[in-house]
Short mmCIF file of C-alpha atoms and ligand atoms in Angstrom, two decimals:
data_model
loop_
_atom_site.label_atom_id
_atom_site.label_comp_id
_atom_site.label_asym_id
_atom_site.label_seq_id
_atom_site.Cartn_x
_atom_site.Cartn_y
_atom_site.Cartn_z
CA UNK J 1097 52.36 41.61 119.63
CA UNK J 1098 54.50 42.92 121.96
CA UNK J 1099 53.69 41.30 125.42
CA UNK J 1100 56.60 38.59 125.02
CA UNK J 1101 59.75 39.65 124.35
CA UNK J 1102 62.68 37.08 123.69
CA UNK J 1103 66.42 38.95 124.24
CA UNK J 1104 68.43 36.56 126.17
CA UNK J 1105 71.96 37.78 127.70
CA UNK J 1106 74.39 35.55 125.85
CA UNK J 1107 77.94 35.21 127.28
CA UNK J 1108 81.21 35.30 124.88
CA UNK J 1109 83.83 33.49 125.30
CA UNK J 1110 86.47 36.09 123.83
CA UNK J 1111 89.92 35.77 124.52
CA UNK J 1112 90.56 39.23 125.85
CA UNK J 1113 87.32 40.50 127.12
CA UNK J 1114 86.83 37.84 130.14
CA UNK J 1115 83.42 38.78 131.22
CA UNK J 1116 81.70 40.24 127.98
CA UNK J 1117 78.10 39.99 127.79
CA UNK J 1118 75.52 40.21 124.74
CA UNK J 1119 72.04 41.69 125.14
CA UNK J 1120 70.41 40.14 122.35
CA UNK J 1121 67.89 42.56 121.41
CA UNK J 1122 68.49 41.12 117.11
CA UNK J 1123 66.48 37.88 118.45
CA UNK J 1124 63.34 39.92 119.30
CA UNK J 1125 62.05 39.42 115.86
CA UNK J 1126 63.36 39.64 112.57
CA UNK J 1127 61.68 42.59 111.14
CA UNK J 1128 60.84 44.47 114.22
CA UNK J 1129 64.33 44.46 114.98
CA UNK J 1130 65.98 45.20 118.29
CA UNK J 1131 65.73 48.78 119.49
CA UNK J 1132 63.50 49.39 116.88
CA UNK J 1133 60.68 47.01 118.56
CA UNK J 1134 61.13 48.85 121.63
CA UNK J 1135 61.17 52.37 120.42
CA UNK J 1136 57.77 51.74 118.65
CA UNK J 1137 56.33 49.97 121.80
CA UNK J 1138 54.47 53.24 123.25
CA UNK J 1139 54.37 55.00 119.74
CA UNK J 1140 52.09 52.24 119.10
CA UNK J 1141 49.89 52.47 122.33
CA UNK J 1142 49.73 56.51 121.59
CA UNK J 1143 48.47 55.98 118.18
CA UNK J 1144 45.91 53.40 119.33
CA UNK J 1145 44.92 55.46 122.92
CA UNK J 1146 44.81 58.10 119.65
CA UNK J 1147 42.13 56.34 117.67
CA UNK J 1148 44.98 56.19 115.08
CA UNK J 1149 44.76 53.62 112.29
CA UNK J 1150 47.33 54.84 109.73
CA UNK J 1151 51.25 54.93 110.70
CA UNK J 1152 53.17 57.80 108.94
CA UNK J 1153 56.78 58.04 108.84
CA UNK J 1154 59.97 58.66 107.47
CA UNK J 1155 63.26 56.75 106.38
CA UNK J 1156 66.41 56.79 104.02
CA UNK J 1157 66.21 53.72 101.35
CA UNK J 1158 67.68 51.31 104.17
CA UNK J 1159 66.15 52.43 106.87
CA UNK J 1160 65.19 49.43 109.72
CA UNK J 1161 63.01 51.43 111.06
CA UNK J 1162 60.97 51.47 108.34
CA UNK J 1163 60.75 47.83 107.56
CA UNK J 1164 59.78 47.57 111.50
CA UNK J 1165 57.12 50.16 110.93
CA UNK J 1166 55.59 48.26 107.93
CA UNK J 1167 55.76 45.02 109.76
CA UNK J 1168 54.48 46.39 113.08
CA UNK J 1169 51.70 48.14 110.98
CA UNK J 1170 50.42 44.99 109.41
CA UNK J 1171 50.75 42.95 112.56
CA UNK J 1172 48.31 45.74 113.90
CA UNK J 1173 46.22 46.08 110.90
CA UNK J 1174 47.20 49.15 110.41
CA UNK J 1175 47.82 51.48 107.37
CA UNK J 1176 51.58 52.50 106.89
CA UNK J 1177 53.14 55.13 104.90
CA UNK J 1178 56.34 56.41 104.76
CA UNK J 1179 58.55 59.47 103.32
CA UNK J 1180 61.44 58.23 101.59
CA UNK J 1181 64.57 60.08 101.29
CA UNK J 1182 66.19 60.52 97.81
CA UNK J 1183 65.35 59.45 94.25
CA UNK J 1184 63.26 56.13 93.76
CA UNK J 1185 64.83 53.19 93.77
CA UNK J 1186 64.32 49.23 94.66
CA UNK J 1187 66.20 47.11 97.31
CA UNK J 1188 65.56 44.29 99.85
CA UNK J 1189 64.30 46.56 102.42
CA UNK J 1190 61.96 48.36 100.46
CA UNK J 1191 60.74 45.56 99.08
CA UNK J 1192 59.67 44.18 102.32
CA UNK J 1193 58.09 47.16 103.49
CA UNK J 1194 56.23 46.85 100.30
CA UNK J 1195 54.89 43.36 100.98
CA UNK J 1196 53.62 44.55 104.40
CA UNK J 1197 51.90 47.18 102.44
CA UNK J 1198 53.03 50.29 102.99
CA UNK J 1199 53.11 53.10 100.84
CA UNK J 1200 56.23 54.51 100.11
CA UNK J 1201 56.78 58.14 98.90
CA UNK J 1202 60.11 59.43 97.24
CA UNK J 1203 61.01 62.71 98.21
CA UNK J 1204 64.13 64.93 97.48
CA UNK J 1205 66.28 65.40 100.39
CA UNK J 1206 65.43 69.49 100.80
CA UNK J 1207 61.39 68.26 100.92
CA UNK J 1208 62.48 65.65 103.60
CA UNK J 1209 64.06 67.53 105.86
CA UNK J 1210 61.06 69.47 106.19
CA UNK J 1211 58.70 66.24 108.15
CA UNK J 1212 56.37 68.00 109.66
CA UNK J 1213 55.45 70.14 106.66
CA UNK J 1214 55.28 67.08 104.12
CA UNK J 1215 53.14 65.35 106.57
CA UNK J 1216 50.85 68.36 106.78
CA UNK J 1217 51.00 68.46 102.88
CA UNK J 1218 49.75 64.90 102.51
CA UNK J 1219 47.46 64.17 105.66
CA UNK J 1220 46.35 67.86 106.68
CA UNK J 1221 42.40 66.76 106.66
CA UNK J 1222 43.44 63.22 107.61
CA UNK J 1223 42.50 62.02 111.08
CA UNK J 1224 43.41 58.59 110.55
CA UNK J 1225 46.98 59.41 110.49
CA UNK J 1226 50.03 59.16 113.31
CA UNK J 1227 53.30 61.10 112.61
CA UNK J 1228 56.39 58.88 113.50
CA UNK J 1229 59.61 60.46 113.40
CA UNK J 1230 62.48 59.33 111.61
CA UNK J 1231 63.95 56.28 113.34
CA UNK J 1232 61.03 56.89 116.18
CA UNK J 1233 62.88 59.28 117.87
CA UNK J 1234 60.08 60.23 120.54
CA UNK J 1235 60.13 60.72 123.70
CA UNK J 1236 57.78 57.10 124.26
CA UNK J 1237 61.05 55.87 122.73
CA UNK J 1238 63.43 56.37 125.32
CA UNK J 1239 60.65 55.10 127.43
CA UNK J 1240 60.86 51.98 125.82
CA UNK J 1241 64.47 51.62 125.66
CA UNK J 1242 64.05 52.45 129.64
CA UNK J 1243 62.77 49.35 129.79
CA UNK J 1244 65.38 47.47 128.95
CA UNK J 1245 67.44 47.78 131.78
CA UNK J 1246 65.16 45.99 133.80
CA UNK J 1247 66.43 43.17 131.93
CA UNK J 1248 69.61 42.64 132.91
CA UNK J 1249 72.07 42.26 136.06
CA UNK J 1250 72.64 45.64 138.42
CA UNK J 1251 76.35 44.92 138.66
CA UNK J 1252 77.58 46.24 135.20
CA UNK J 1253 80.24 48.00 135.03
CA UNK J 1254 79.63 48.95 131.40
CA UNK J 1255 76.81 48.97 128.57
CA UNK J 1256 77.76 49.67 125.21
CA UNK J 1257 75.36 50.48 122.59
CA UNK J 1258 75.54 52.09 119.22
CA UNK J 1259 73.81 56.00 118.42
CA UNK J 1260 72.29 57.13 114.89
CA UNK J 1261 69.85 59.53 116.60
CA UNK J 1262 71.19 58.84 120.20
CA UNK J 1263 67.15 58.00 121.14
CA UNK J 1264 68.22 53.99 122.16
CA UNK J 1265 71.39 55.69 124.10
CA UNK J 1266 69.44 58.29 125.69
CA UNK J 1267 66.84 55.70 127.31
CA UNK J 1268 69.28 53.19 128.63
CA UNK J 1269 71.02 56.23 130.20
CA UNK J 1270 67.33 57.18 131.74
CA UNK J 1271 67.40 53.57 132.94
CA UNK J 1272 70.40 52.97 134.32
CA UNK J 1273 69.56 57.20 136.28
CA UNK J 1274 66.65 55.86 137.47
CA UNK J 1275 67.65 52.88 139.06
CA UNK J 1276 70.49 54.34 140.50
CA UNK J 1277 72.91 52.60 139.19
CA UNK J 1278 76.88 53.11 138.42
CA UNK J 1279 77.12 51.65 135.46
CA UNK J 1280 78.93 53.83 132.59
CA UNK J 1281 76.80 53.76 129.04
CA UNK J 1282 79.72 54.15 126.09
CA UNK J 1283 77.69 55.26 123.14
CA UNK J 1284 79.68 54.54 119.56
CA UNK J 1285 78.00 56.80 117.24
CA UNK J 1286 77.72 55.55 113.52
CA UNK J 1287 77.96 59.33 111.56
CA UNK J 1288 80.91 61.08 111.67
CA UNK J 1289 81.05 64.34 114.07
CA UNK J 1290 78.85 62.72 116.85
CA UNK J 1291 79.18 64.89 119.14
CA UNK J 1292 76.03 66.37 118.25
CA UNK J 1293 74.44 63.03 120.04
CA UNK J 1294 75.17 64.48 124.00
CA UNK J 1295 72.83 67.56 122.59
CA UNK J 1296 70.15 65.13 121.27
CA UNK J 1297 70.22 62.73 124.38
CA UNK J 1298 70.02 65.95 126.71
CA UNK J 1299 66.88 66.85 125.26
CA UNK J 1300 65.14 63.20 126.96
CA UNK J 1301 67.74 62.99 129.94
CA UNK J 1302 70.04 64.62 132.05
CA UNK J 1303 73.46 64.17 130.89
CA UNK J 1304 75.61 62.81 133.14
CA UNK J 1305 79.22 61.96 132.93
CA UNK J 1306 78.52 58.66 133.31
CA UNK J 1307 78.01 59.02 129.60
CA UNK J 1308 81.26 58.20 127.55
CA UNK J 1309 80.76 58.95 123.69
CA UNK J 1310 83.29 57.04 121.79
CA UNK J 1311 83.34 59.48 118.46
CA UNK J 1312 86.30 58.05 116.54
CA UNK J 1313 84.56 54.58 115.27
CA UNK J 1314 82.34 56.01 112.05
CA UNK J 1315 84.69 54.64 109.54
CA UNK J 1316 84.19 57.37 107.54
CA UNK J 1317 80.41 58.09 108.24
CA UNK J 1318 76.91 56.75 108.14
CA UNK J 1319 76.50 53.24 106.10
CA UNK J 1320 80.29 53.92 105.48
CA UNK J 1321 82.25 50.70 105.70
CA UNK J 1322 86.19 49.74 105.64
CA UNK J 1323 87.83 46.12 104.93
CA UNK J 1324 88.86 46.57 108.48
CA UNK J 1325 85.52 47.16 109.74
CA UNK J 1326 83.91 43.95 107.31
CA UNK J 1327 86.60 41.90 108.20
CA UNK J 1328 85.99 42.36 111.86
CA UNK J 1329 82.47 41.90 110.90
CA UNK J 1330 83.19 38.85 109.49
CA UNK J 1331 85.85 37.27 111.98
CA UNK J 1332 82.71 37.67 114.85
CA UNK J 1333 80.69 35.63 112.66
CA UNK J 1334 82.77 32.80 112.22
CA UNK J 1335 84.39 32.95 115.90
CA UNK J 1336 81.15 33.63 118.18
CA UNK J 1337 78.58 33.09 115.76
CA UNK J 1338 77.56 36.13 116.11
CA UNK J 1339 76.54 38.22 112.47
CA UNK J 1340 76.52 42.14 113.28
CA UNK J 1341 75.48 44.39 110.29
CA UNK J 1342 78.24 47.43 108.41
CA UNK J 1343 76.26 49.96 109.66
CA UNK J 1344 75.51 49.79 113.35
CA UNK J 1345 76.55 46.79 115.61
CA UNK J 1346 79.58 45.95 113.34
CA UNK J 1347 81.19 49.41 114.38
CA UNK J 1348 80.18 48.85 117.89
CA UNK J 1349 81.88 45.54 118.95
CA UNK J 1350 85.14 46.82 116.80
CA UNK J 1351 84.86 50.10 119.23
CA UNK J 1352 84.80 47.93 122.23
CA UNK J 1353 87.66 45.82 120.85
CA UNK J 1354 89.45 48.34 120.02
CA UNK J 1355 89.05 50.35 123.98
CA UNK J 1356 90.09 46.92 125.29
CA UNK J 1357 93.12 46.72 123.38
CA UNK J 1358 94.27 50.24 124.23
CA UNK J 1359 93.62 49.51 127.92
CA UNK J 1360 90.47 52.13 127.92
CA UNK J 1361 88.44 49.67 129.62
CA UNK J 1362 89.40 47.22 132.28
CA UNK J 1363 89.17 43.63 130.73
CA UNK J 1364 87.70 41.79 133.57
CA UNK J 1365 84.91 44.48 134.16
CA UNK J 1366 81.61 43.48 133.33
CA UNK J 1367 80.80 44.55 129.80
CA UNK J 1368 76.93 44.31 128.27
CA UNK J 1369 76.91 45.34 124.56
CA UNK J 1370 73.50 45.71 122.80
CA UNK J 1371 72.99 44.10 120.01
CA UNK J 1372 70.16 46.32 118.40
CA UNK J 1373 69.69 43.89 115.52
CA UNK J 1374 69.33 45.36 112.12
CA UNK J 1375 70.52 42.46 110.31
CA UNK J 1376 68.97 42.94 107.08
CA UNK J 1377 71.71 46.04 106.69
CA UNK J 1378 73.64 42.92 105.44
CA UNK J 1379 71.71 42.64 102.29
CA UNK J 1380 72.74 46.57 101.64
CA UNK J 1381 76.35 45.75 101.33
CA UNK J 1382 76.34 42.73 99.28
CA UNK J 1383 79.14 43.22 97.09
CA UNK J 1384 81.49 45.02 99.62
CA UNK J 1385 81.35 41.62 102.30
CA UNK J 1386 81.75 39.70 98.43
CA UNK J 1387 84.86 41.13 98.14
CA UNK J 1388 86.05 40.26 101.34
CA UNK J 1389 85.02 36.53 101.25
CA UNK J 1390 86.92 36.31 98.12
CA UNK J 1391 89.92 38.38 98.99
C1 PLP Z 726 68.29 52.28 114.23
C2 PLP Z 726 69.39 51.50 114.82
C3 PLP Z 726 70.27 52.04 115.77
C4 PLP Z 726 70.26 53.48 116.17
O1 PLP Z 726 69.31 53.80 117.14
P1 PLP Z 726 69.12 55.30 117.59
O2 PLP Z 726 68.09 55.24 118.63
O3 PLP Z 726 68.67 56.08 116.39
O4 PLP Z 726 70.43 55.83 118.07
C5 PLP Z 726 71.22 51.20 116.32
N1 PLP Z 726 71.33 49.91 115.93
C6 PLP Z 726 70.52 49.39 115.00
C7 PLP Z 726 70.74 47.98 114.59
C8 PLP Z 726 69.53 50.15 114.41
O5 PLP Z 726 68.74 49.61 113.47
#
């Protein structure tokens, strides 16, 4: 499943950014989507070096990493469960994680923030079963996000990537630290206050200030959208072909945008931004990118 790996580095032709790249990490697969693919990559070989055979995690109702759990379980033929937060309820992402069988649990959000303990609770005399963090934040995640900068060029001047948990940001800094290189990684975090992210990534990787944290592009917080943001969202479609989802890579190639406009970031310098897929966010904000079309 995951020996081949398809993320070419696409080139835009954008009329202010002169040498802006696109790591396209959203063609990997589908359902395994983009940094989620390769933060499960040595989860995976864990739970199988483990004798493991039944994937346990957790995940708010639109959660890609669940959907890349359930897919990546199947593909394995492996059981999948997962914790998820808040009251029951149906959408397009839990629907597919339901047709690649896993087993979804509804629990309150003061149970869920307690994973460890609900795990215990549910799998205590269970051997079969493999804890997963939420979003796969693991230390065999930044591992796998390592990876990826032996994909592309040594002369960047700049990567760009958007943080939830900071786990993607924190391995492409561990790349580009131990390759020695002098590229700068500008992090856009997607929840408001992220700050909290250069605490999270210093628990995989030394810090270094070659990490730039660019907190002022939440639009209002997590899964939190703006007609601005959507209508940037929708102008990259229909200019570059490129689709970018509300809650992640939408707010990151506004952020970089927006730097170059200001003059944060020198226009002809090499720019890489990842796109860590999560397209099916799109089907979460139906109505919103509705309104939009029609407005
Ligand atoms: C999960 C996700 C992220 C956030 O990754 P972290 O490692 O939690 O920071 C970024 N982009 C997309 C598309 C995602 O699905």
């Amino acid at each position: 499943m995951f020996d081949q790996l398809y993320s070419p580095l696409q080139k835009i032709d954008h009329p202010l950014l002169t040498n802006l790249y696109v790591k396209r990490d959203d063609l990997i697969d589908p359902y395994i989507s983009g940094n989620k693919w390769r933060k499960l990559k040595y989860l995976l070989e864990r739970a199988a070096a483990e004798g493991k055979t039944h994937l346990v995690t957790f995940g708010g109702a639109f959660s890609n990493h669940l959907v890349a759990t359930a897919s990546a379980a199947a593909r394995k033929g492996l059981q999948a469960t997962a914790f998820v937060r808040g009251e029951a309820v149906q959408n397009e992402m839990l629907l597919l994680c339901r047709l690649y069988g896993m087993r979804l649990i509804f629990v309150d959000r003061e149970s869920y923030r307690h994973k460890r303990q609900l795990f215990e609770q549910h799998f205590d005399s269970n051997s079969d079963a493999f804890f997963i963090d939420e979003g796969g934040a693991s230390a065999e995640a930044v591992k796998g996000c390592a990876e990826l900068l032996d994909e592309l060029p040594k002369d960047i001047d700049h990567l760009f990537c958007a943080a939830g948990t900071g786990t993607t940001a924190a391995g492409l800094l561990q790349g580009i630290l131990d390759k020695g290189l002098s590229t700068k990684l500008h992090v856009v975090p997607v929840l408001k206050g992220g700050d909290f992210l250069k605490q999270e990534m210093a628990n995989y990787v030394p810090v270094e200030k070659q990490l730039l944290l660019h907190t002022g592009y939440h639009f209002g917080g997590y899964a939190k959208t703006t007609p601005e943001l959507l209508t940037s969202l929708q102008r990259f479609a229909r200019t570059y072909g490129l689709l970018t989802d509300p809650v992640y890579t939408a707010k990151l190639f506004y952020a970089i945008e927006d730097l170059a406009r200001k003059g944060d970031i020198d226009k002809k310098e090499k720019i890489v931004a990842l796109h860590s897929g999560g397209l099916l966010g799109l089907l979460g904000m139906k109505d919103k990118l509705q309104q939009i079309l029609t407005s």
